[in-house]
Short mmCIF file of C-alpha atoms in Angstrom, two decimals:
data_model
loop_
_atom_site.label_atom_id
_atom_site.label_comp_id
_atom_site.label_asym_id
_atom_site.label_seq_id
_atom_site.Cartn_x
_atom_site.Cartn_y
_atom_site.Cartn_z
CA MET A 8 104.45 121.33 87.16
CA ARG A 9 107.73 119.74 88.29
CA ASN A 10 109.02 123.10 89.53
CA ASN A 11 105.90 123.49 91.64
CA TYR A 12 106.27 119.96 93.01
CA LYS A 13 109.94 120.62 93.78
CA ALA A 14 108.98 123.81 95.59
CA ALA A 15 106.65 121.68 97.71
CA GLY A 16 109.62 119.51 98.66
CA VAL A 17 109.44 116.61 96.18
CA ASP A 18 112.25 116.39 93.61
CA VAL A 19 111.04 114.10 90.81
CA GLU A 20 114.32 114.34 88.89
CA ALA A 21 116.29 113.26 91.95
CA GLY A 22 113.93 110.31 92.22
CA TYR A 23 114.73 109.26 88.66
CA GLU A 24 118.44 109.56 89.41
CA ALA A 25 118.03 107.40 92.53
CA VAL A 26 116.34 104.67 90.49
CA GLU A 27 119.21 104.66 88.00
CA LYS A 28 121.74 104.38 90.81
CA MET A 29 119.78 101.48 92.34
CA LYS A 30 119.73 99.35 89.21
CA LYS A 31 123.28 98.02 89.43
CA HIS A 32 122.67 96.89 93.01
CA VAL A 33 119.33 95.29 92.21
CA ALA A 34 120.91 93.43 89.28
CA ARG A 35 123.15 91.54 91.73
CA THR A 36 120.11 89.77 93.16
CA GLN A 37 118.61 88.42 89.93
CA LYS A 38 117.78 84.71 89.92
CA PRO A 39 115.72 82.32 87.79
CA GLY A 40 112.03 83.06 88.15
CA ALA A 41 112.02 86.83 87.86
CA LEU A 42 109.73 88.12 85.13
CA SER A 43 110.06 91.88 85.44
CA SER A 44 112.68 94.61 85.68
CA LEU A 45 112.87 97.49 88.14
CA GLY A 46 110.38 100.25 87.42
CA GLY A 47 107.17 98.36 86.67
CA PHE A 48 103.93 98.77 88.59
CA GLY A 49 104.42 95.41 90.28
CA GLY A 50 107.14 92.83 90.78
CA LEU A 51 106.61 89.57 88.95
CA PHE A 52 108.07 86.21 89.91
CA GLY A 53 107.33 82.78 88.42
CA LEU A 54 107.05 79.97 90.93
CA ASP A 55 108.93 76.79 89.96
CA LEU A 56 106.19 74.18 90.19
CA GLU A 57 108.65 71.35 89.59
CA ARG A 58 110.33 72.19 92.89
CA PHE A 59 107.17 73.24 94.70
CA ASN A 60 104.48 70.80 93.57
CA HIS A 61 102.33 71.43 96.68
CA PRO A 62 103.29 75.07 97.18
CA VAL A 63 102.58 77.16 100.23
CA LEU A 64 103.63 80.80 100.08
CA VAL A 65 105.13 82.23 103.26
CA SER A 66 105.34 86.01 103.63
CA GLY A 67 106.98 88.32 106.10
CA THR A 68 107.51 92.01 106.70
CA ASP A 69 109.62 94.03 109.13
CA GLY A 70 111.65 97.19 109.55
CA VAL A 71 115.01 98.18 110.99
CA GLY A 72 113.62 100.09 113.97
CA THR A 73 115.48 102.73 115.96
CA LYS A 74 118.82 101.30 114.91
CA LEU A 75 118.27 103.69 111.99
CA ILE A 76 118.83 106.65 114.32
CA LEU A 77 122.41 105.49 114.88
CA ALA A 78 122.99 104.94 111.17
CA MET A 79 121.79 108.49 110.48
CA ALA A 80 124.02 109.91 113.21
CA MET A 81 127.08 108.11 111.82
CA THR A 82 126.09 108.69 108.16
CA ILE A 83 126.67 104.98 107.52
CA TYR A 84 123.96 103.81 105.15
CA ASP A 85 125.24 100.68 103.41
CA THR A 86 124.62 98.12 106.18
CA ILE A 87 121.10 98.81 107.46
CA GLY A 88 119.59 97.35 104.30
CA ILE A 89 121.07 94.02 105.37
CA ASP A 90 119.14 94.36 108.62
CA ALA A 91 115.91 95.05 106.72
CA VAL A 92 116.32 91.88 104.68
CA ALA A 93 117.58 89.72 107.55
CA MET A 94 114.67 90.40 109.87
CA VAL A 95 112.24 89.21 107.20
CA VAL A 96 114.04 86.27 105.57
CA ASN A 97 115.07 84.80 108.93
CA ASP A 98 111.38 84.68 109.85
CA ILE A 99 110.55 83.00 106.55
CA ILE A 100 113.22 80.32 106.90
CA ALA A 101 111.94 79.70 110.44
CA GLN A 102 108.71 78.47 108.85
CA GLY A 103 110.66 76.01 106.72
CA ALA A 104 110.32 78.09 103.55
CA GLU A 105 112.92 79.32 101.08
CA PRO A 106 112.85 83.11 100.53
CA LEU A 107 112.19 83.88 96.85
CA PHE A 108 111.82 87.63 96.44
CA PHE A 109 111.96 90.88 98.37
CA LEU A 110 110.46 94.35 98.05
CA ASP A 111 111.66 97.37 100.01
CA TYR A 112 109.92 100.50 101.23
CA LEU A 113 112.08 103.55 101.77
CA ALA A 114 110.57 106.78 103.10
CA VAL A 115 112.78 109.88 103.03
CA GLY A 116 112.46 113.53 103.90
CA LYS A 117 114.63 114.55 100.96
CA ASN A 118 115.55 112.46 97.95
CA ASN A 119 119.33 112.10 98.12
CA PRO A 120 120.24 109.69 95.27
CA ASP A 121 123.65 108.73 96.64
CA ARG A 122 122.28 107.98 100.11
CA ILE A 123 119.41 105.98 98.65
CA ALA A 124 121.83 104.02 96.47
CA ASP A 125 123.90 103.19 99.57
CA ILE A 126 120.83 101.96 101.42
CA VAL A 127 119.75 99.85 98.46
CA SER A 128 123.26 98.43 98.15
CA GLY A 129 122.80 96.99 101.64
CA ILE A 130 119.39 95.62 100.73
CA ALA A 131 120.95 93.97 97.67
CA GLU A 132 123.76 92.50 99.77
CA GLY A 133 121.19 91.06 102.18
CA CYS A 134 119.26 89.54 99.30
CA VAL A 135 122.44 88.01 97.85
CA GLN A 136 123.19 86.47 101.24
CA ALA A 137 119.63 85.14 101.45
CA GLY A 138 119.48 83.96 97.84
CA CYS A 139 116.37 86.00 97.06
CA GLU A 140 115.72 88.64 94.42
CA ILE A 141 114.66 92.26 94.64
CA VAL A 142 111.62 92.45 92.36
CA GLY A 143 110.49 95.96 93.24
CA GLY A 144 110.02 98.54 95.94
CA GLU A 145 108.94 102.05 96.73
CA THR A 146 110.86 105.22 97.55
CA ALA A 147 108.57 107.87 98.98
CA GLU A 148 109.81 111.45 99.38
CA MET A 149 107.80 112.88 102.27
CA PRO A 150 108.79 116.44 103.22
CA ASP A 151 107.38 117.63 106.56
CA MET A 152 106.89 113.99 107.62
CA TYR A 153 110.68 113.55 107.91
CA SER A 154 113.52 116.05 108.08
CA ASP A 155 115.91 116.23 105.12
CA GLU A 156 118.31 113.77 106.80
CA GLU A 157 115.72 111.35 108.17
CA PHE A 158 114.39 108.19 106.57
CA ASP A 159 112.77 104.86 107.36
CA VAL A 160 113.41 101.45 105.82
CA ALA A 161 111.12 98.43 105.79
CA GLY A 162 110.81 95.32 103.67
CA PHE A 163 108.49 92.56 102.57
CA ALA A 164 109.43 89.12 101.29
CA VAL A 165 107.76 85.98 100.01
CA GLY A 166 109.09 82.46 100.28
CA ALA A 167 107.77 79.05 99.36
CA ALA A 168 107.71 75.52 100.70
CA ASN A 169 105.87 72.36 99.87
CA LYS A 170 102.88 72.03 102.16
CA GLU A 171 104.21 68.87 103.78
CA ASP A 172 107.50 70.61 104.63
CA VAL A 173 106.15 73.69 106.43
CA LEU A 174 107.43 73.77 110.02
CA THR A 175 104.59 73.88 112.53
CA PRO A 176 104.77 73.41 116.32
CA GLU A 177 103.25 69.94 116.02
CA ARG A 178 106.51 68.70 114.49
CA VAL A 179 108.56 69.37 117.64
CA GLU A 180 108.80 66.37 119.94
CA ASP A 181 109.60 65.60 123.56
CA GLY A 182 113.36 65.01 123.78
CA ASP A 183 114.34 67.16 120.82
CA VAL A 184 117.72 68.83 121.18
CA LEU A 185 118.04 72.61 120.82
CA ILE A 186 120.96 73.81 118.70
CA GLY A 187 121.88 77.48 118.76
CA LEU A 188 123.35 79.45 115.87
CA LEU A 189 125.52 82.35 116.96
CA SER A 190 124.40 85.91 116.34
CA SER A 191 126.57 88.69 114.91
CA GLY A 192 125.69 91.00 117.80
CA LEU A 193 122.58 92.96 118.71
CA HIS A 194 120.98 92.33 115.31
CA SER A 195 118.09 94.79 114.96
CA ASN A 196 116.29 94.53 118.30
CA GLY A 197 116.27 96.39 121.57
CA PHE A 198 117.80 99.61 120.29
CA SER A 199 115.40 101.84 122.21
CA LEU A 200 116.85 100.35 125.40
CA VAL A 201 120.39 100.48 123.99
CA ARG A 202 120.04 104.18 123.20
CA LYS A 203 118.53 104.92 126.61
CA ILE A 204 121.36 103.17 128.46
CA LEU A 205 124.26 104.56 126.44
CA PHE A 206 123.17 107.98 125.25
CA LYS A 207 120.38 109.17 127.55
CA ASP A 208 121.41 107.74 130.91
CA HIS A 209 125.14 107.97 130.12
CA ASP A 210 127.20 110.29 127.97
CA TYR A 211 128.66 107.82 125.50
CA GLN A 212 129.42 108.92 121.94
CA LEU A 213 129.20 106.75 118.84
CA THR A 214 132.82 107.55 118.08
CA ASP A 215 134.08 106.36 121.50
CA ILE A 216 136.65 103.57 121.49
CA ILE A 217 135.49 101.07 124.10
CA PRO A 218 138.09 98.80 125.75
CA GLU A 219 135.39 96.28 126.78
CA LEU A 220 134.43 95.94 123.11
CA ASN A 221 137.89 94.92 121.92
CA ASN A 222 138.84 98.58 121.47
CA GLN A 223 136.30 99.02 118.69
CA ARG A 224 134.38 102.18 117.94
CA LEU A 225 131.04 101.99 119.74
CA GLY A 226 128.99 102.95 116.69
CA ASP A 227 130.60 100.28 114.54
CA VAL A 228 129.72 97.57 117.07
CA LEU A 229 126.13 98.79 117.36
CA LEU A 230 125.66 98.92 113.57
CA THR A 231 126.96 95.39 112.95
CA PRO A 232 124.37 93.95 110.53
CA THR A 233 121.94 91.22 111.50
CA LYS A 234 123.15 87.77 110.52
CA ILE A 235 121.22 86.00 107.76
CA TYR A 236 120.80 82.27 108.39
CA VAL A 237 119.10 81.19 105.16
CA GLN A 238 122.02 79.51 103.41
CA ALA A 239 123.10 77.70 106.57
CA VAL A 240 119.64 76.30 107.28
CA LEU A 241 118.40 75.42 103.78
CA PRO A 242 120.53 72.26 103.45
CA LEU A 243 119.04 71.01 106.73
CA LEU A 244 115.51 71.69 105.52
CA ASN A 245 116.22 69.93 102.24
CA LYS A 246 117.29 66.84 104.18
CA HIS A 247 114.26 67.09 106.52
CA LEU A 248 116.52 67.28 109.57
CA ILE A 249 114.74 70.09 111.40
CA HIS A 250 111.61 69.80 113.56
CA GLY A 251 111.33 73.48 114.46
CA ILE A 252 113.09 76.83 114.18
CA SER A 253 112.92 79.90 116.39
CA HIS A 254 114.26 83.23 115.18
CA ILE A 255 115.46 85.04 118.32
CA THR A 256 114.36 88.64 117.91
CA GLY A 257 112.64 91.15 120.22
CA GLY A 258 111.53 89.36 123.35
CA GLY A 259 114.60 87.15 123.46
CA PHE A 260 114.42 83.48 124.37
CA SER A 261 111.34 83.59 126.56
CA GLU A 262 109.08 85.02 123.86
CA ASN A 263 110.45 83.35 120.74
CA ILE A 264 111.31 79.76 121.62
CA PRO A 265 107.75 78.93 122.78
CA ARG A 266 106.45 80.03 119.38
CA MET A 267 107.89 76.87 117.79
CA LEU A 268 106.58 74.50 120.50
CA PRO A 269 103.24 72.74 120.89
CA GLU A 270 101.31 73.62 124.06
CA ASN A 271 102.26 70.42 125.90
CA LEU A 272 106.02 71.01 125.60
CA THR A 273 108.43 73.43 127.19
CA TYR A 274 112.20 73.88 126.99
CA HIS A 275 115.37 74.03 129.03
CA ILE A 276 118.39 76.20 128.15
CA ASP A 277 121.93 75.72 129.44
CA TYR A 278 123.02 79.35 129.56
CA SER A 279 126.65 78.33 130.14
CA ALA A 280 126.84 76.55 126.76
CA TRP A 281 128.13 79.58 124.86
CA GLU A 282 130.05 82.76 125.57
CA VAL A 283 127.82 85.81 125.67
CA PRO A 284 129.29 88.49 123.35
CA SER A 285 130.93 91.50 124.94
CA ILE A 286 128.31 94.01 123.74
CA PHE A 287 125.64 92.36 125.92
CA ARG A 288 127.91 92.19 128.97
CA PHE A 289 128.81 95.85 128.40
CA LEU A 290 125.17 96.93 128.23
CA GLY A 291 124.32 94.96 131.34
CA LYS A 292 127.18 96.50 133.28
CA VAL A 293 126.62 100.10 132.16
CA GLY A 294 122.83 99.91 132.50
CA GLU A 295 122.90 97.84 135.70
CA ILE A 296 120.40 95.48 134.08
CA ASP A 297 119.57 92.12 135.61
CA ILE A 298 120.70 89.16 133.51
CA SER A 299 117.15 87.82 133.27
CA GLU A 300 115.95 91.08 131.72
CA LEU A 301 118.83 91.03 129.24
CA TYR A 302 117.70 87.59 128.06
CA ASP A 303 114.12 88.85 127.78
CA VAL A 304 115.15 91.71 125.45
CA PHE A 305 118.24 90.67 123.48
CA ASN A 306 119.44 87.56 121.64
CA MET A 307 122.48 87.34 123.96
CA GLY A 308 124.60 85.75 121.24
CA ILE A 309 122.14 83.19 119.83
CA GLY A 310 120.23 84.43 116.79
CA MET A 311 118.43 81.23 115.81
CA VAL A 312 117.49 78.02 117.61
CA LEU A 313 116.85 74.69 115.86
CA ALA A 314 114.90 71.76 117.33
CA VAL A 315 116.45 68.48 116.17
CA ALA A 316 115.88 64.80 116.94
CA PRO A 317 118.63 63.45 119.24
CA ASP A 318 119.83 60.89 116.71
CA GLN A 319 120.29 63.55 114.04
CA VAL A 320 122.27 66.09 116.06
CA ASP A 321 125.69 64.93 114.81
CA GLU A 322 124.63 65.16 111.17
CA VAL A 323 123.10 68.60 111.69
CA MET A 324 126.22 69.89 113.45
CA THR A 325 128.43 68.57 110.65
CA ILE A 326 126.36 70.27 107.95
CA LEU A 327 126.27 73.55 109.85
CA ARG A 328 130.04 73.55 110.36
CA ALA A 329 130.47 72.95 106.64
CA GLN A 330 128.51 76.19 106.18
CA GLU A 331 131.08 77.92 108.46
CA GLU A 332 128.63 78.13 111.34
CA LYS A 333 129.67 77.43 114.94
CA PRO A 334 126.61 75.60 116.24
CA VAL A 335 126.18 74.97 119.95
CA VAL A 336 123.92 72.50 121.76
CA ILE A 337 122.12 74.80 124.18
CA GLY A 338 119.25 72.77 125.60
CA ASP A 339 116.35 70.45 125.00
CA VAL A 340 112.59 70.14 124.74
CA HIS A 341 110.51 68.25 127.31
CA VAL A 342 106.97 67.79 128.55
CA ALA A 343 105.62 70.88 130.29
#
């Protein structure tokens, strides 16, 4: 039976080997509350009802997107898992919830255990950074759907908060100050436009050394993992210092900041408050893209925005700097 299945393109034995290679990476993420080990039919996690006595579960799911195409081209597989985790847990923390556990979905054309282990190592690193545990996942070998070298990565996470602590737009007030947390680069958004500008409209190669990017290899800059903000923001949530959080993803400022605001409020951004990273300036120059469109697509150097009461800004900035962040006051909230 297995020989027939292998002839059809699915290698069961390679799948077993991949699971064994994953286990050491998954073990890094273990935390109190886990009730199951890798390989069960479902991931189990016990909610601490002493911490969450009015619990609300907050879930999120996302993928890495076409950034994966660049990872495949460079055969660099151990960072994109961080992106998969980051895109989900940053959304969860934006609701005021602490990420608890994560499950991944990996679809491959051919089951390559070493490559899968590299991908999962990145997922595990992302979970360590976020303080959440991998409780399960799925690796699907899908010949004919993907080529032997192609794959897709997505993830799902659950977090928790006490009901009274969930961040809703109604918490944000007129006069709140907007504090920006710096991004690590492109994160995992806008790569269809990035690829069009650099590789379809122009003949750049991933191995090119780019003077405008501090003489770094282009592919390395593009594959810089998405920053995870969980550990920086949790102390602020625990002290009830945050009125609202916006995770700046696809759609940039104009789409994401309004999501944390009530209908009667709008916002102002001082775009001179921080230095836009070189990768965004480079893309704008090469692609001849108007600055307003750049801000509508990319994070432009600010990956998360916090709404804070004016009299608590100093305390928030101090706590963030203690977490090795470089927070910047970038604007305010006012009546529309």
